[in-house]
Amino acid sequence: MTNILVTGGAGYIGSHACKALKAAGYTPVTYDNLITGWADAVKFGPFEQGELTDRARLDQVFAAYNPAAVMHFAALSQVGDAMRLPEVYWHNNVAGSLTLMEAAVHAGCLDFVFSSTCATYGDQDNVVLDEDSAQYPVNAYGKSKRTIEDMLADFEFAHNLRHVIFRYFNVAGADPDGDVGEFHQPETHLVPLLLDAIDGKRAALTIFGSDYDTPDGTCIRDYVHVCDLVDAHVLGLKWLERGEDSRVFNLGTGAGFSVREVIGHAGAVTNRDVPVIEGPRRPGDCTKLVSGSSRAEAELGWTPTRSTMDRMIEDAWRWHRTGHYEK
Ligand code: UDP
């Protein structure tokens, strides 16, 4: 079986990717420091604990497993923290990714799938965001991811490290079988937080800003089901295996939902009230981030089948009531 090194394989998206890789016949080797990830989420292949910035440990893991490719999910990804602690974001995300790329080149592992973000585009009202859109990230999270994209281009030129970059829009939902799901501590993301508010684990969901220039005053995002998202990664891996050129793909559906619309769907799907309070804007948030690209569908053959808002909430709600991890 072909080994794939999955950094961040103990996290939300990485654990779903490991399940998809295993189903596609690969062996996912998780490399994770367990700061935000969970050992319980590593169910589909071997686990190696380590830091991205630890070159000696990475060299050891590359030598032990001889992976055919890297899928690089491990990152700090919270906009609020990135605004408060940019140094931590630059260190972990940028220095960590650089060390990983150096180790991959050293090991001769030259296929690299990278999770980037629509946050690299920044706030561009009324602009359709496709892969050729200019990138004006407005927070240290988006800037760190944008910088890693630049590093990948340089590493390809100099060292033939070929890459597929996925710029995610907002990810939601959970594995329908309940093997893995979204579980952050502390939680900062909209869907799990509003499910907490619905079942009384928190008093209310705070809407971060209701004075944006959108039809209902709240921010608009494009949500993708985590299982659809990781399916694209397997297709990205096969793209590199076939020897195709390095490529950037947006992963979004093109449908924008405001925070209030997401709340409305959650109330309807769960048939419960959603206690809500209105609060100030969260620094670093963009007004609207919606993908205007179908490149992943056209070129990779990606078909998102589960990314309706109701399905994402349904799967997230099932996981929310039954699944959790423990340290
Ligand atoms: N949001 C909110 N209240 C919360 C968490 C998030 O109103 O408690 C909003 C946030 O401002 C953004 C959207 O929900 O407009 C999605 O935020 P999330 O943190 O889930 O993802 P992000 O867009 O930051 O990647």
CSV table of C-alpha atoms and ligand atoms in Angstrom, one decimal:
chain,number,residue,atom,x,y,z
A,1,MET,CA,0.0,0.0,0.0
A,2,THR,CA,1.1,3.5,-0.7
A,3,ASN,CA,1.9,5.7,2.3
A,4,ILE,CA,0.7,9.3,2.4
A,5,LEU,CA,2.1,11.6,5.1
A,6,VAL,CA,-0.9,13.5,6.5
A,7,THR,CA,0.1,16.4,8.7
A,8,GLY,CA,-2.7,17.4,11.0
A,9,GLY,CA,-4.3,14.0,10.5
A,10,ALA,CA,-5.6,14.2,14.1
A,11,GLY,CA,-7.6,17.4,13.3
A,12,TYR,CA,-11.0,18.0,11.9
A,13,ILE,CA,-10.3,18.0,8.2
A,14,GLY,CA,-7.2,15.8,8.4
A,15,SER,CA,-9.0,13.0,10.1
A,16,HIS,CA,-11.7,13.0,7.4
A,17,ALA,CA,-8.9,13.0,4.8
A,18,CYS,CA,-7.4,9.9,6.4
A,19,LYS,CA,-10.7,8.1,6.2
A,20,ALA,CA,-11.0,9.0,2.5
A,21,LEU,CA,-7.4,8.0,1.8
A,22,LYS,CA,-7.9,4.7,3.4
A,23,ALA,CA,-11.1,4.1,1.4
A,24,ALA,CA,-9.2,4.9,-1.7
A,25,GLY,CA,-6.5,2.3,-1.0
A,26,TYR,CA,-3.8,4.4,0.6
A,27,THR,CA,-2.2,4.2,4.0
A,28,PRO,CA,-2.5,7.6,5.7
A,29,VAL,CA,0.4,8.3,8.2
A,30,THR,CA,-0.7,11.0,10.6
A,31,TYR,CA,1.9,13.5,11.8
A,32,ASP,CA,0.4,15.8,14.4
A,33,ASN,CA,1.5,17.5,17.6
A,34,LEU,CA,-1.9,17.0,19.3
A,35,ILE,CA,-2.1,20.7,20.3
A,36,THR,CA,-5.4,21.1,18.6
A,37,GLY,CA,-5.8,17.5,17.3
A,38,TRP,CA,-7.0,14.3,19.1
A,39,ALA,CA,-5.3,11.0,19.3
A,40,ASP,CA,-8.8,9.4,19.3
A,41,ALA,CA,-9.3,10.8,15.8
A,42,VAL,CA,-6.4,8.8,14.3
A,43,LYS,CA,-8.2,5.7,13.2
A,44,PHE,CA,-7.2,4.9,9.7
A,45,GLY,CA,-3.4,4.4,9.8
A,46,PRO,CA,-0.2,4.9,11.9
A,47,PHE,CA,0.3,7.9,14.1
A,48,GLU,CA,3.6,9.8,14.6
A,49,GLN,CA,3.6,12.6,17.1
A,50,GLY,CA,5.8,15.6,16.3
A,51,GLU,CA,6.2,19.3,15.6
A,52,LEU,CA,6.3,20.7,12.1
A,53,THR,CA,9.3,22.7,13.0
A,54,ASP,CA,11.2,19.6,14.2
A,55,ARG,CA,13.3,18.7,11.2
A,56,ALA,CA,15.1,15.7,12.8
A,57,ARG,CA,11.7,14.2,13.7
A,58,LEU,CA,10.3,14.8,10.2
A,59,ASP,CA,13.4,13.2,8.6
A,60,GLN,CA,12.9,10.2,10.8
A,61,VAL,CA,9.2,9.8,9.8
A,62,PHE,CA,10.0,10.3,6.1
A,63,ALA,CA,12.7,7.6,6.4
A,64,ALA,CA,10.4,5.2,8.2
A,65,TYR,CA,7.4,5.4,5.9
A,66,ASN,CA,8.9,6.5,2.6
A,67,PRO,CA,5.6,8.3,1.7
A,68,ALA,CA,4.7,8.9,-1.9
A,69,ALA,CA,3.1,12.3,-1.1
A,70,VAL,CA,2.4,14.8,1.6
A,71,MET,CA,-1.0,16.2,2.5
A,72,HIS,CA,-0.4,19.2,4.6
A,73,PHE,CA,-3.3,20.2,6.8
A,74,ALA,CA,-1.5,21.0,10.1
A,75,ALA,CA,-1.9,24.7,10.8
A,76,LEU,CA,-3.3,27.2,13.3
A,77,SER,CA,-6.5,28.5,11.6
A,78,GLN,CA,-8.4,30.9,13.8
A,79,VAL,CA,-8.8,34.4,12.6
A,80,GLY,CA,-9.3,35.9,16.0
A,81,ASP,CA,-6.1,34.3,17.5
A,82,ALA,CA,-4.2,35.3,14.3
A,83,MET,CA,-5.1,39.0,15.0
A,84,ARG,CA,-3.9,38.7,18.6
A,85,LEU,CA,-0.9,36.5,18.2
A,86,PRO,CA,0.5,36.9,14.7
A,87,GLU,CA,4.0,35.7,15.7
A,88,VAL,CA,2.5,32.3,16.6
A,89,TYR,CA,0.9,32.1,13.2
A,90,TRP,CA,4.0,33.1,11.3
A,91,HIS,CA,6.1,30.7,13.3
A,92,ASN,CA,3.8,27.6,13.3
A,93,ASN,CA,2.3,28.0,9.8
A,94,VAL,CA,5.2,29.5,7.8
A,95,ALA,CA,8.3,28.2,9.6
A,96,GLY,CA,6.6,24.8,10.1
A,97,SER,CA,5.6,24.5,6.5
A,98,LEU,CA,9.0,25.5,5.3
A,99,THR,CA,10.6,22.8,7.5
A,100,LEU,CA,8.2,20.3,6.2
A,101,MET,CA,8.9,21.2,2.6
A,102,GLU,CA,12.6,21.0,3.1
A,103,ALA,CA,12.2,17.6,4.7
A,104,ALA,CA,10.0,16.4,1.8
A,105,VAL,CA,12.6,17.5,-0.8
A,106,HIS,CA,15.4,15.9,1.2
A,107,ALA,CA,13.4,12.6,1.3
A,108,GLY,CA,12.7,12.8,-2.4
A,109,CYS,CA,8.9,13.0,-1.7
A,110,LEU,CA,7.9,15.5,-4.4
A,111,ASP,CA,4.1,15.5,-4.5
A,112,PHE,CA,2.6,18.0,-2.1
A,113,VAL,CA,-1.1,18.7,-1.5
A,114,PHE,CA,-1.6,21.8,0.5
A,115,SER,CA,-4.7,23.2,2.4
A,116,SER,CA,-4.8,26.9,1.8
A,117,THR,CA,-7.8,29.2,2.3
A,118,CYS,CA,-10.1,31.7,0.7
A,119,ALA,CA,-8.8,34.0,3.4
A,120,THR,CA,-5.9,34.6,1.1
A,121,TYR,CA,-8.2,36.6,-1.2
A,122,GLY,CA,-9.3,39.0,1.6
A,123,ASP,CA,-12.2,41.4,1.4
A,124,GLN,CA,-13.2,42.0,-2.2
A,125,ASP,CA,-16.8,43.0,-2.3
A,126,ASN,CA,-18.7,42.1,-5.4
A,127,VAL,CA,-15.8,40.3,-6.9
A,128,VAL,CA,-16.2,36.7,-8.0
A,129,LEU,CA,-13.4,34.9,-6.4
A,130,ASP,CA,-11.7,32.5,-8.8
A,131,GLU,CA,-8.2,31.1,-8.6
A,132,ASP,CA,-6.8,34.0,-10.7
A,133,SER,CA,-8.3,36.7,-8.4
A,134,ALA,CA,-5.7,38.9,-6.7
A,135,GLN,CA,-4.9,37.9,-3.1
A,136,TYR,CA,-5.1,40.6,-0.4
A,137,PRO,CA,-5.3,38.7,2.9
A,138,VAL,CA,-6.4,40.8,5.8
A,139,ASN,CA,-5.3,38.8,8.7
A,140,ALA,CA,-2.2,36.9,9.8
A,141,TYR,CA,-3.9,33.5,9.1
A,142,GLY,CA,-4.6,34.4,5.5
A,143,LYS,CA,-1.2,36.0,5.1
A,144,SER,CA,0.6,33.0,6.4
A,145,LYS,CA,-1.2,30.7,4.0
A,146,ARG,CA,-0.5,33.0,1.1
A,147,THR,CA,3.2,33.0,2.0
A,148,ILE,CA,3.2,29.2,2.0
A,149,GLU,CA,1.7,29.2,-1.5
A,150,ASP,CA,4.5,31.5,-2.6
A,151,MET,CA,7.1,29.1,-1.0
A,152,LEU,CA,5.6,26.2,-2.9
A,153,ALA,CA,6.0,28.0,-6.2
A,154,ASP,CA,9.7,28.6,-5.4
A,155,PHE,CA,10.2,25.1,-4.3
A,156,GLU,CA,8.7,23.7,-7.5
A,157,PHE,CA,11.0,25.9,-9.6
A,158,ALA,CA,14.1,25.0,-7.7
A,159,HIS,CA,13.5,21.5,-6.4
A,160,ASN,CA,10.6,20.1,-8.5
A,161,LEU,CA,8.3,19.9,-5.5
A,162,ARG,CA,5.0,19.6,-7.4
A,163,HIS,CA,1.9,20.8,-5.7
A,164,VAL,CA,-1.9,21.0,-5.6
A,165,ILE,CA,-3.1,24.0,-3.6
A,166,PHE,CA,-6.7,23.9,-2.3
A,167,ARG,CA,-8.2,27.2,-1.2
A,168,TYR,CA,-11.0,26.2,1.1
A,169,PHE,CA,-14.1,28.2,1.7
A,170,ASN,CA,-15.9,27.3,4.9
A,171,VAL,CA,-15.9,23.7,5.9
A,172,ALA,CA,-18.8,22.1,7.9
A,173,GLY,CA,-20.5,18.8,8.5
A,174,ALA,CA,-19.1,15.5,9.7
A,175,ASP,CA,-18.5,11.9,8.6
A,176,PRO,CA,-22.0,10.4,8.2
A,177,ASP,CA,-20.8,7.2,9.8
A,178,GLY,CA,-19.8,9.1,13.0
A,179,ASP,CA,-16.2,7.8,13.0
A,180,VAL,CA,-14.8,11.3,13.0
A,181,GLY,CA,-16.2,14.8,13.3
A,182,GLU,CA,-15.5,18.4,14.2
A,183,PHE,CA,-14.3,18.9,17.8
A,184,HIS,CA,-12.3,21.9,18.7
A,185,GLN,CA,-11.5,23.1,22.2
A,186,PRO,CA,-12.1,25.9,22.5
A,187,GLU,CA,-14.6,25.9,19.6
A,188,THR,CA,-14.8,29.1,17.4
A,189,HIS,CA,-16.6,28.0,14.3
A,190,LEU,CA,-20.2,29.0,13.5
A,191,VAL,CA,-21.9,25.6,13.0
A,192,PRO,CA,-20.7,23.7,16.1
A,193,LEU,CA,-21.2,26.9,18.2
A,194,LEU,CA,-24.8,27.3,17.1
A,195,LEU,CA,-25.4,23.6,17.7
A,196,ASP,CA,-24.0,24.1,21.3
A,197,ALA,CA,-26.5,27.0,21.7
A,198,ILE,CA,-29.4,24.8,20.4
A,199,ASP,CA,-28.8,22.1,22.9
A,200,GLY,CA,-28.0,24.4,25.8
A,201,LYS,CA,-24.2,23.8,26.1
A,202,ARG,CA,-23.9,27.5,25.7
A,203,ALA,CA,-26.4,30.2,26.5
A,204,ALA,CA,-26.6,31.7,23.0
A,205,LEU,CA,-24.8,32.2,19.8
A,206,THR,CA,-23.3,35.6,19.3
A,207,ILE,CA,-23.6,37.0,15.8
A,208,PHE,CA,-20.3,38.8,15.1
A,209,GLY,CA,-21.6,42.0,13.5
A,210,SER,CA,-25.0,42.8,12.0
A,211,ASP,CA,-24.0,46.0,10.2
A,212,TYR,CA,-22.2,44.5,7.3
A,213,ASP,CA,-23.1,45.6,3.8
A,214,THR,CA,-25.1,42.5,3.0
A,215,PRO,CA,-28.8,42.0,2.6
A,216,ASP,CA,-29.3,41.0,6.3
A,217,GLY,CA,-26.3,42.8,7.7
A,218,THR,CA,-24.3,39.6,8.6
A,219,CYS,CA,-21.3,38.1,6.9
A,220,ILE,CA,-21.7,35.7,3.9
A,221,ARG,CA,-19.7,32.5,3.5
A,222,ASP,CA,-19.6,29.6,1.1
A,223,TYR,CA,-19.9,26.3,3.0
A,224,VAL,CA,-18.5,22.9,1.8
A,225,HIS,CA,-19.2,19.5,3.4
A,226,VAL,CA,-16.0,18.1,4.9
A,227,CYS,CA,-16.5,14.8,3.1
A,228,ASP,CA,-16.8,16.6,-0.3
A,229,LEU,CA,-13.7,18.6,0.6
A,230,VAL,CA,-11.5,15.6,1.4
A,231,ASP,CA,-12.7,13.8,-1.7
A,232,ALA,CA,-11.1,16.7,-3.7
A,233,HIS,CA,-7.9,16.0,-1.9
A,234,VAL,CA,-7.8,12.4,-3.1
A,235,LEU,CA,-8.5,13.6,-6.6
A,236,GLY,CA,-5.6,16.1,-6.2
A,237,LEU,CA,-3.3,13.4,-5.2
A,238,LYS,CA,-4.2,11.4,-8.3
A,239,TRP,CA,-3.7,14.5,-10.3
A,240,LEU,CA,-0.1,14.7,-9.1
A,241,GLU,CA,0.3,10.9,-9.6
A,242,ARG,CA,-0.7,11.3,-13.2
A,243,GLY,CA,2.1,13.9,-13.6
A,244,GLU,CA,-0.2,16.9,-14.2
A,245,ASP,CA,1.2,20.4,-13.6
A,246,SER,CA,1.0,22.1,-10.2
A,247,ARG,CA,-2.4,23.7,-9.9
A,248,VAL,CA,-4.6,25.8,-7.5
A,249,PHE,CA,-8.2,24.9,-7.0
A,250,ASN,CA,-10.9,26.7,-5.0
A,251,LEU,CA,-13.1,24.4,-3.0
A,252,GLY,CA,-16.5,26.1,-2.6
A,253,THR,CA,-19.9,25.6,-4.1
A,254,GLY,CA,-20.6,29.1,-5.2
A,255,ALA,CA,-23.6,29.4,-2.8
A,256,GLY,CA,-23.3,32.1,-0.2
A,257,PHE,CA,-25.1,31.9,3.2
A,258,SER,CA,-25.3,34.7,5.7
A,259,VAL,CA,-24.8,34.0,9.4
A,260,ARG,CA,-28.5,34.5,9.8
A,261,GLU,CA,-29.3,32.1,7.0
A,262,VAL,CA,-27.1,29.4,8.6
A,263,ILE,CA,-28.9,30.0,11.9
A,264,GLY,CA,-32.3,29.7,10.1
A,265,HIS,CA,-31.3,26.3,8.5
A,266,ALA,CA,-30.0,25.0,11.8
A,267,GLY,CA,-33.3,25.8,13.5
A,268,ALA,CA,-35.3,24.1,10.8
A,269,VAL,CA,-33.1,21.0,10.6
A,270,THR,CA,-32.9,20.4,14.3
A,271,ASN,CA,-36.5,21.7,14.9
A,272,ARG,CA,-35.2,23.7,17.8
A,273,ASP,CA,-34.9,27.4,18.7
A,274,VAL,CA,-31.5,28.9,18.3
A,275,PRO,CA,-30.8,31.4,21.1
A,276,VAL,CA,-29.0,34.3,19.5
A,277,ILE,CA,-27.5,37.6,20.6
A,278,GLU,CA,-26.0,40.3,18.4
A,279,GLY,CA,-22.5,41.4,19.1
A,280,PRO,CA,-19.8,43.5,17.6
A,281,ARG,CA,-17.8,42.5,14.5
A,282,ARG,CA,-14.9,40.1,14.9
A,283,PRO,CA,-11.7,41.8,13.9
A,284,GLY,CA,-10.2,40.3,10.7
A,285,ASP,CA,-13.5,39.0,9.3
A,286,CYS,CA,-14.3,39.6,5.6
A,287,THR,CA,-17.8,40.7,4.6
A,288,LYS,CA,-18.3,38.1,1.9
A,289,LEU,CA,-16.2,35.1,0.7
A,290,VAL,CA,-17.9,33.0,-2.0
A,291,SER,CA,-16.2,31.0,-4.7
A,292,GLY,CA,-16.9,31.8,-8.3
A,293,SER,CA,-14.9,29.0,-9.8
A,294,SER,CA,-15.8,25.6,-11.1
A,295,ARG,CA,-12.2,24.6,-11.9
A,296,ALA,CA,-12.2,21.7,-9.5
A,297,GLU,CA,-15.3,20.3,-11.1
A,298,ALA,CA,-14.1,20.8,-14.6
A,299,GLU,CA,-10.5,19.7,-14.2
A,300,LEU,CA,-10.4,17.3,-11.2
A,301,GLY,CA,-13.8,15.8,-11.8
A,302,TRP,CA,-14.8,16.9,-8.3
A,303,THR,CA,-18.5,16.5,-7.6
A,304,PRO,CA,-19.6,17.9,-4.3
A,305,THR,CA,-22.7,15.7,-3.4
A,306,ARG,CA,-23.3,16.5,0.3
A,307,SER,CA,-22.7,20.3,0.4
A,308,THR,CA,-26.3,21.5,0.9
A,309,MET,CA,-26.6,23.6,4.1
A,310,ASP,CA,-29.3,21.2,5.4
A,311,ARG,CA,-27.1,18.1,4.9
A,312,MET,CA,-24.1,19.7,6.5
A,313,ILE,CA,-26.1,20.7,9.5
A,314,GLU,CA,-27.8,17.3,9.7
A,315,ASP,CA,-24.4,15.5,9.7
A,316,ALA,CA,-22.9,18.0,12.1
A,317,TRP,CA,-25.9,17.6,14.5
A,318,ARG,CA,-25.7,13.8,14.5
A,319,TRP,CA,-22.0,14.0,15.4
A,320,HIS,CA,-22.6,16.8,17.9
A,321,ARG,CA,-25.0,14.6,19.9
A,322,THR,CA,-22.9,11.4,19.8
A,323,GLY,CA,-19.3,12.1,19.1
A,324,HIS,CA,-16.5,13.7,21.0
A,325,TYR,CA,-12.8,13.0,21.7
A,326,GLU,CA,-10.9,13.0,25.0
A,327,LYS,CA,-7.3,13.9,25.7
B,1,UDP,N1,-19.5,33.8,13.4
B,1,UDP,C1,-20.5,34.3,14.3
B,1,UDP,N2,-20.5,33.9,15.6
B,1,UDP,C2,-19.6,33.0,16.0
B,1,UDP,C3,-18.7,32.4,15.1
B,1,UDP,C4,-18.7,32.8,13.8
B,1,UDP,O1,-21.2,35.2,13.9
B,1,UDP,O2,-19.7,32.6,17.2
B,1,UDP,C5,-19.5,34.2,12.0
B,1,UDP,C6,-18.1,34.8,11.6
B,1,UDP,O3,-18.1,36.2,11.9
B,1,UDP,C7,-18.1,34.5,10.1
B,1,UDP,C8,-18.9,33.2,10.0
B,1,UDP,O4,-19.7,33.1,11.2
B,1,UDP,O5,-18.8,35.5,9.4
B,1,UDP,C9,-18.1,31.9,9.9
B,1,UDP,O6,-17.1,32.0,10.9
B,1,UDP,P1,-16.2,30.8,11.2
B,1,UDP,O7,-15.3,31.2,12.4
B,1,UDP,O8,-17.0,29.5,11.3
B,1,UDP,O9,-15.3,30.6,9.9
B,1,UDP,P2,-14.3,31.6,9.2
B,1,UDP,O10,-15.2,32.3,8.2
B,1,UDP,O11,-13.7,32.5,10.2
B,1,UDP,O12,-13.3,30.7,8.5
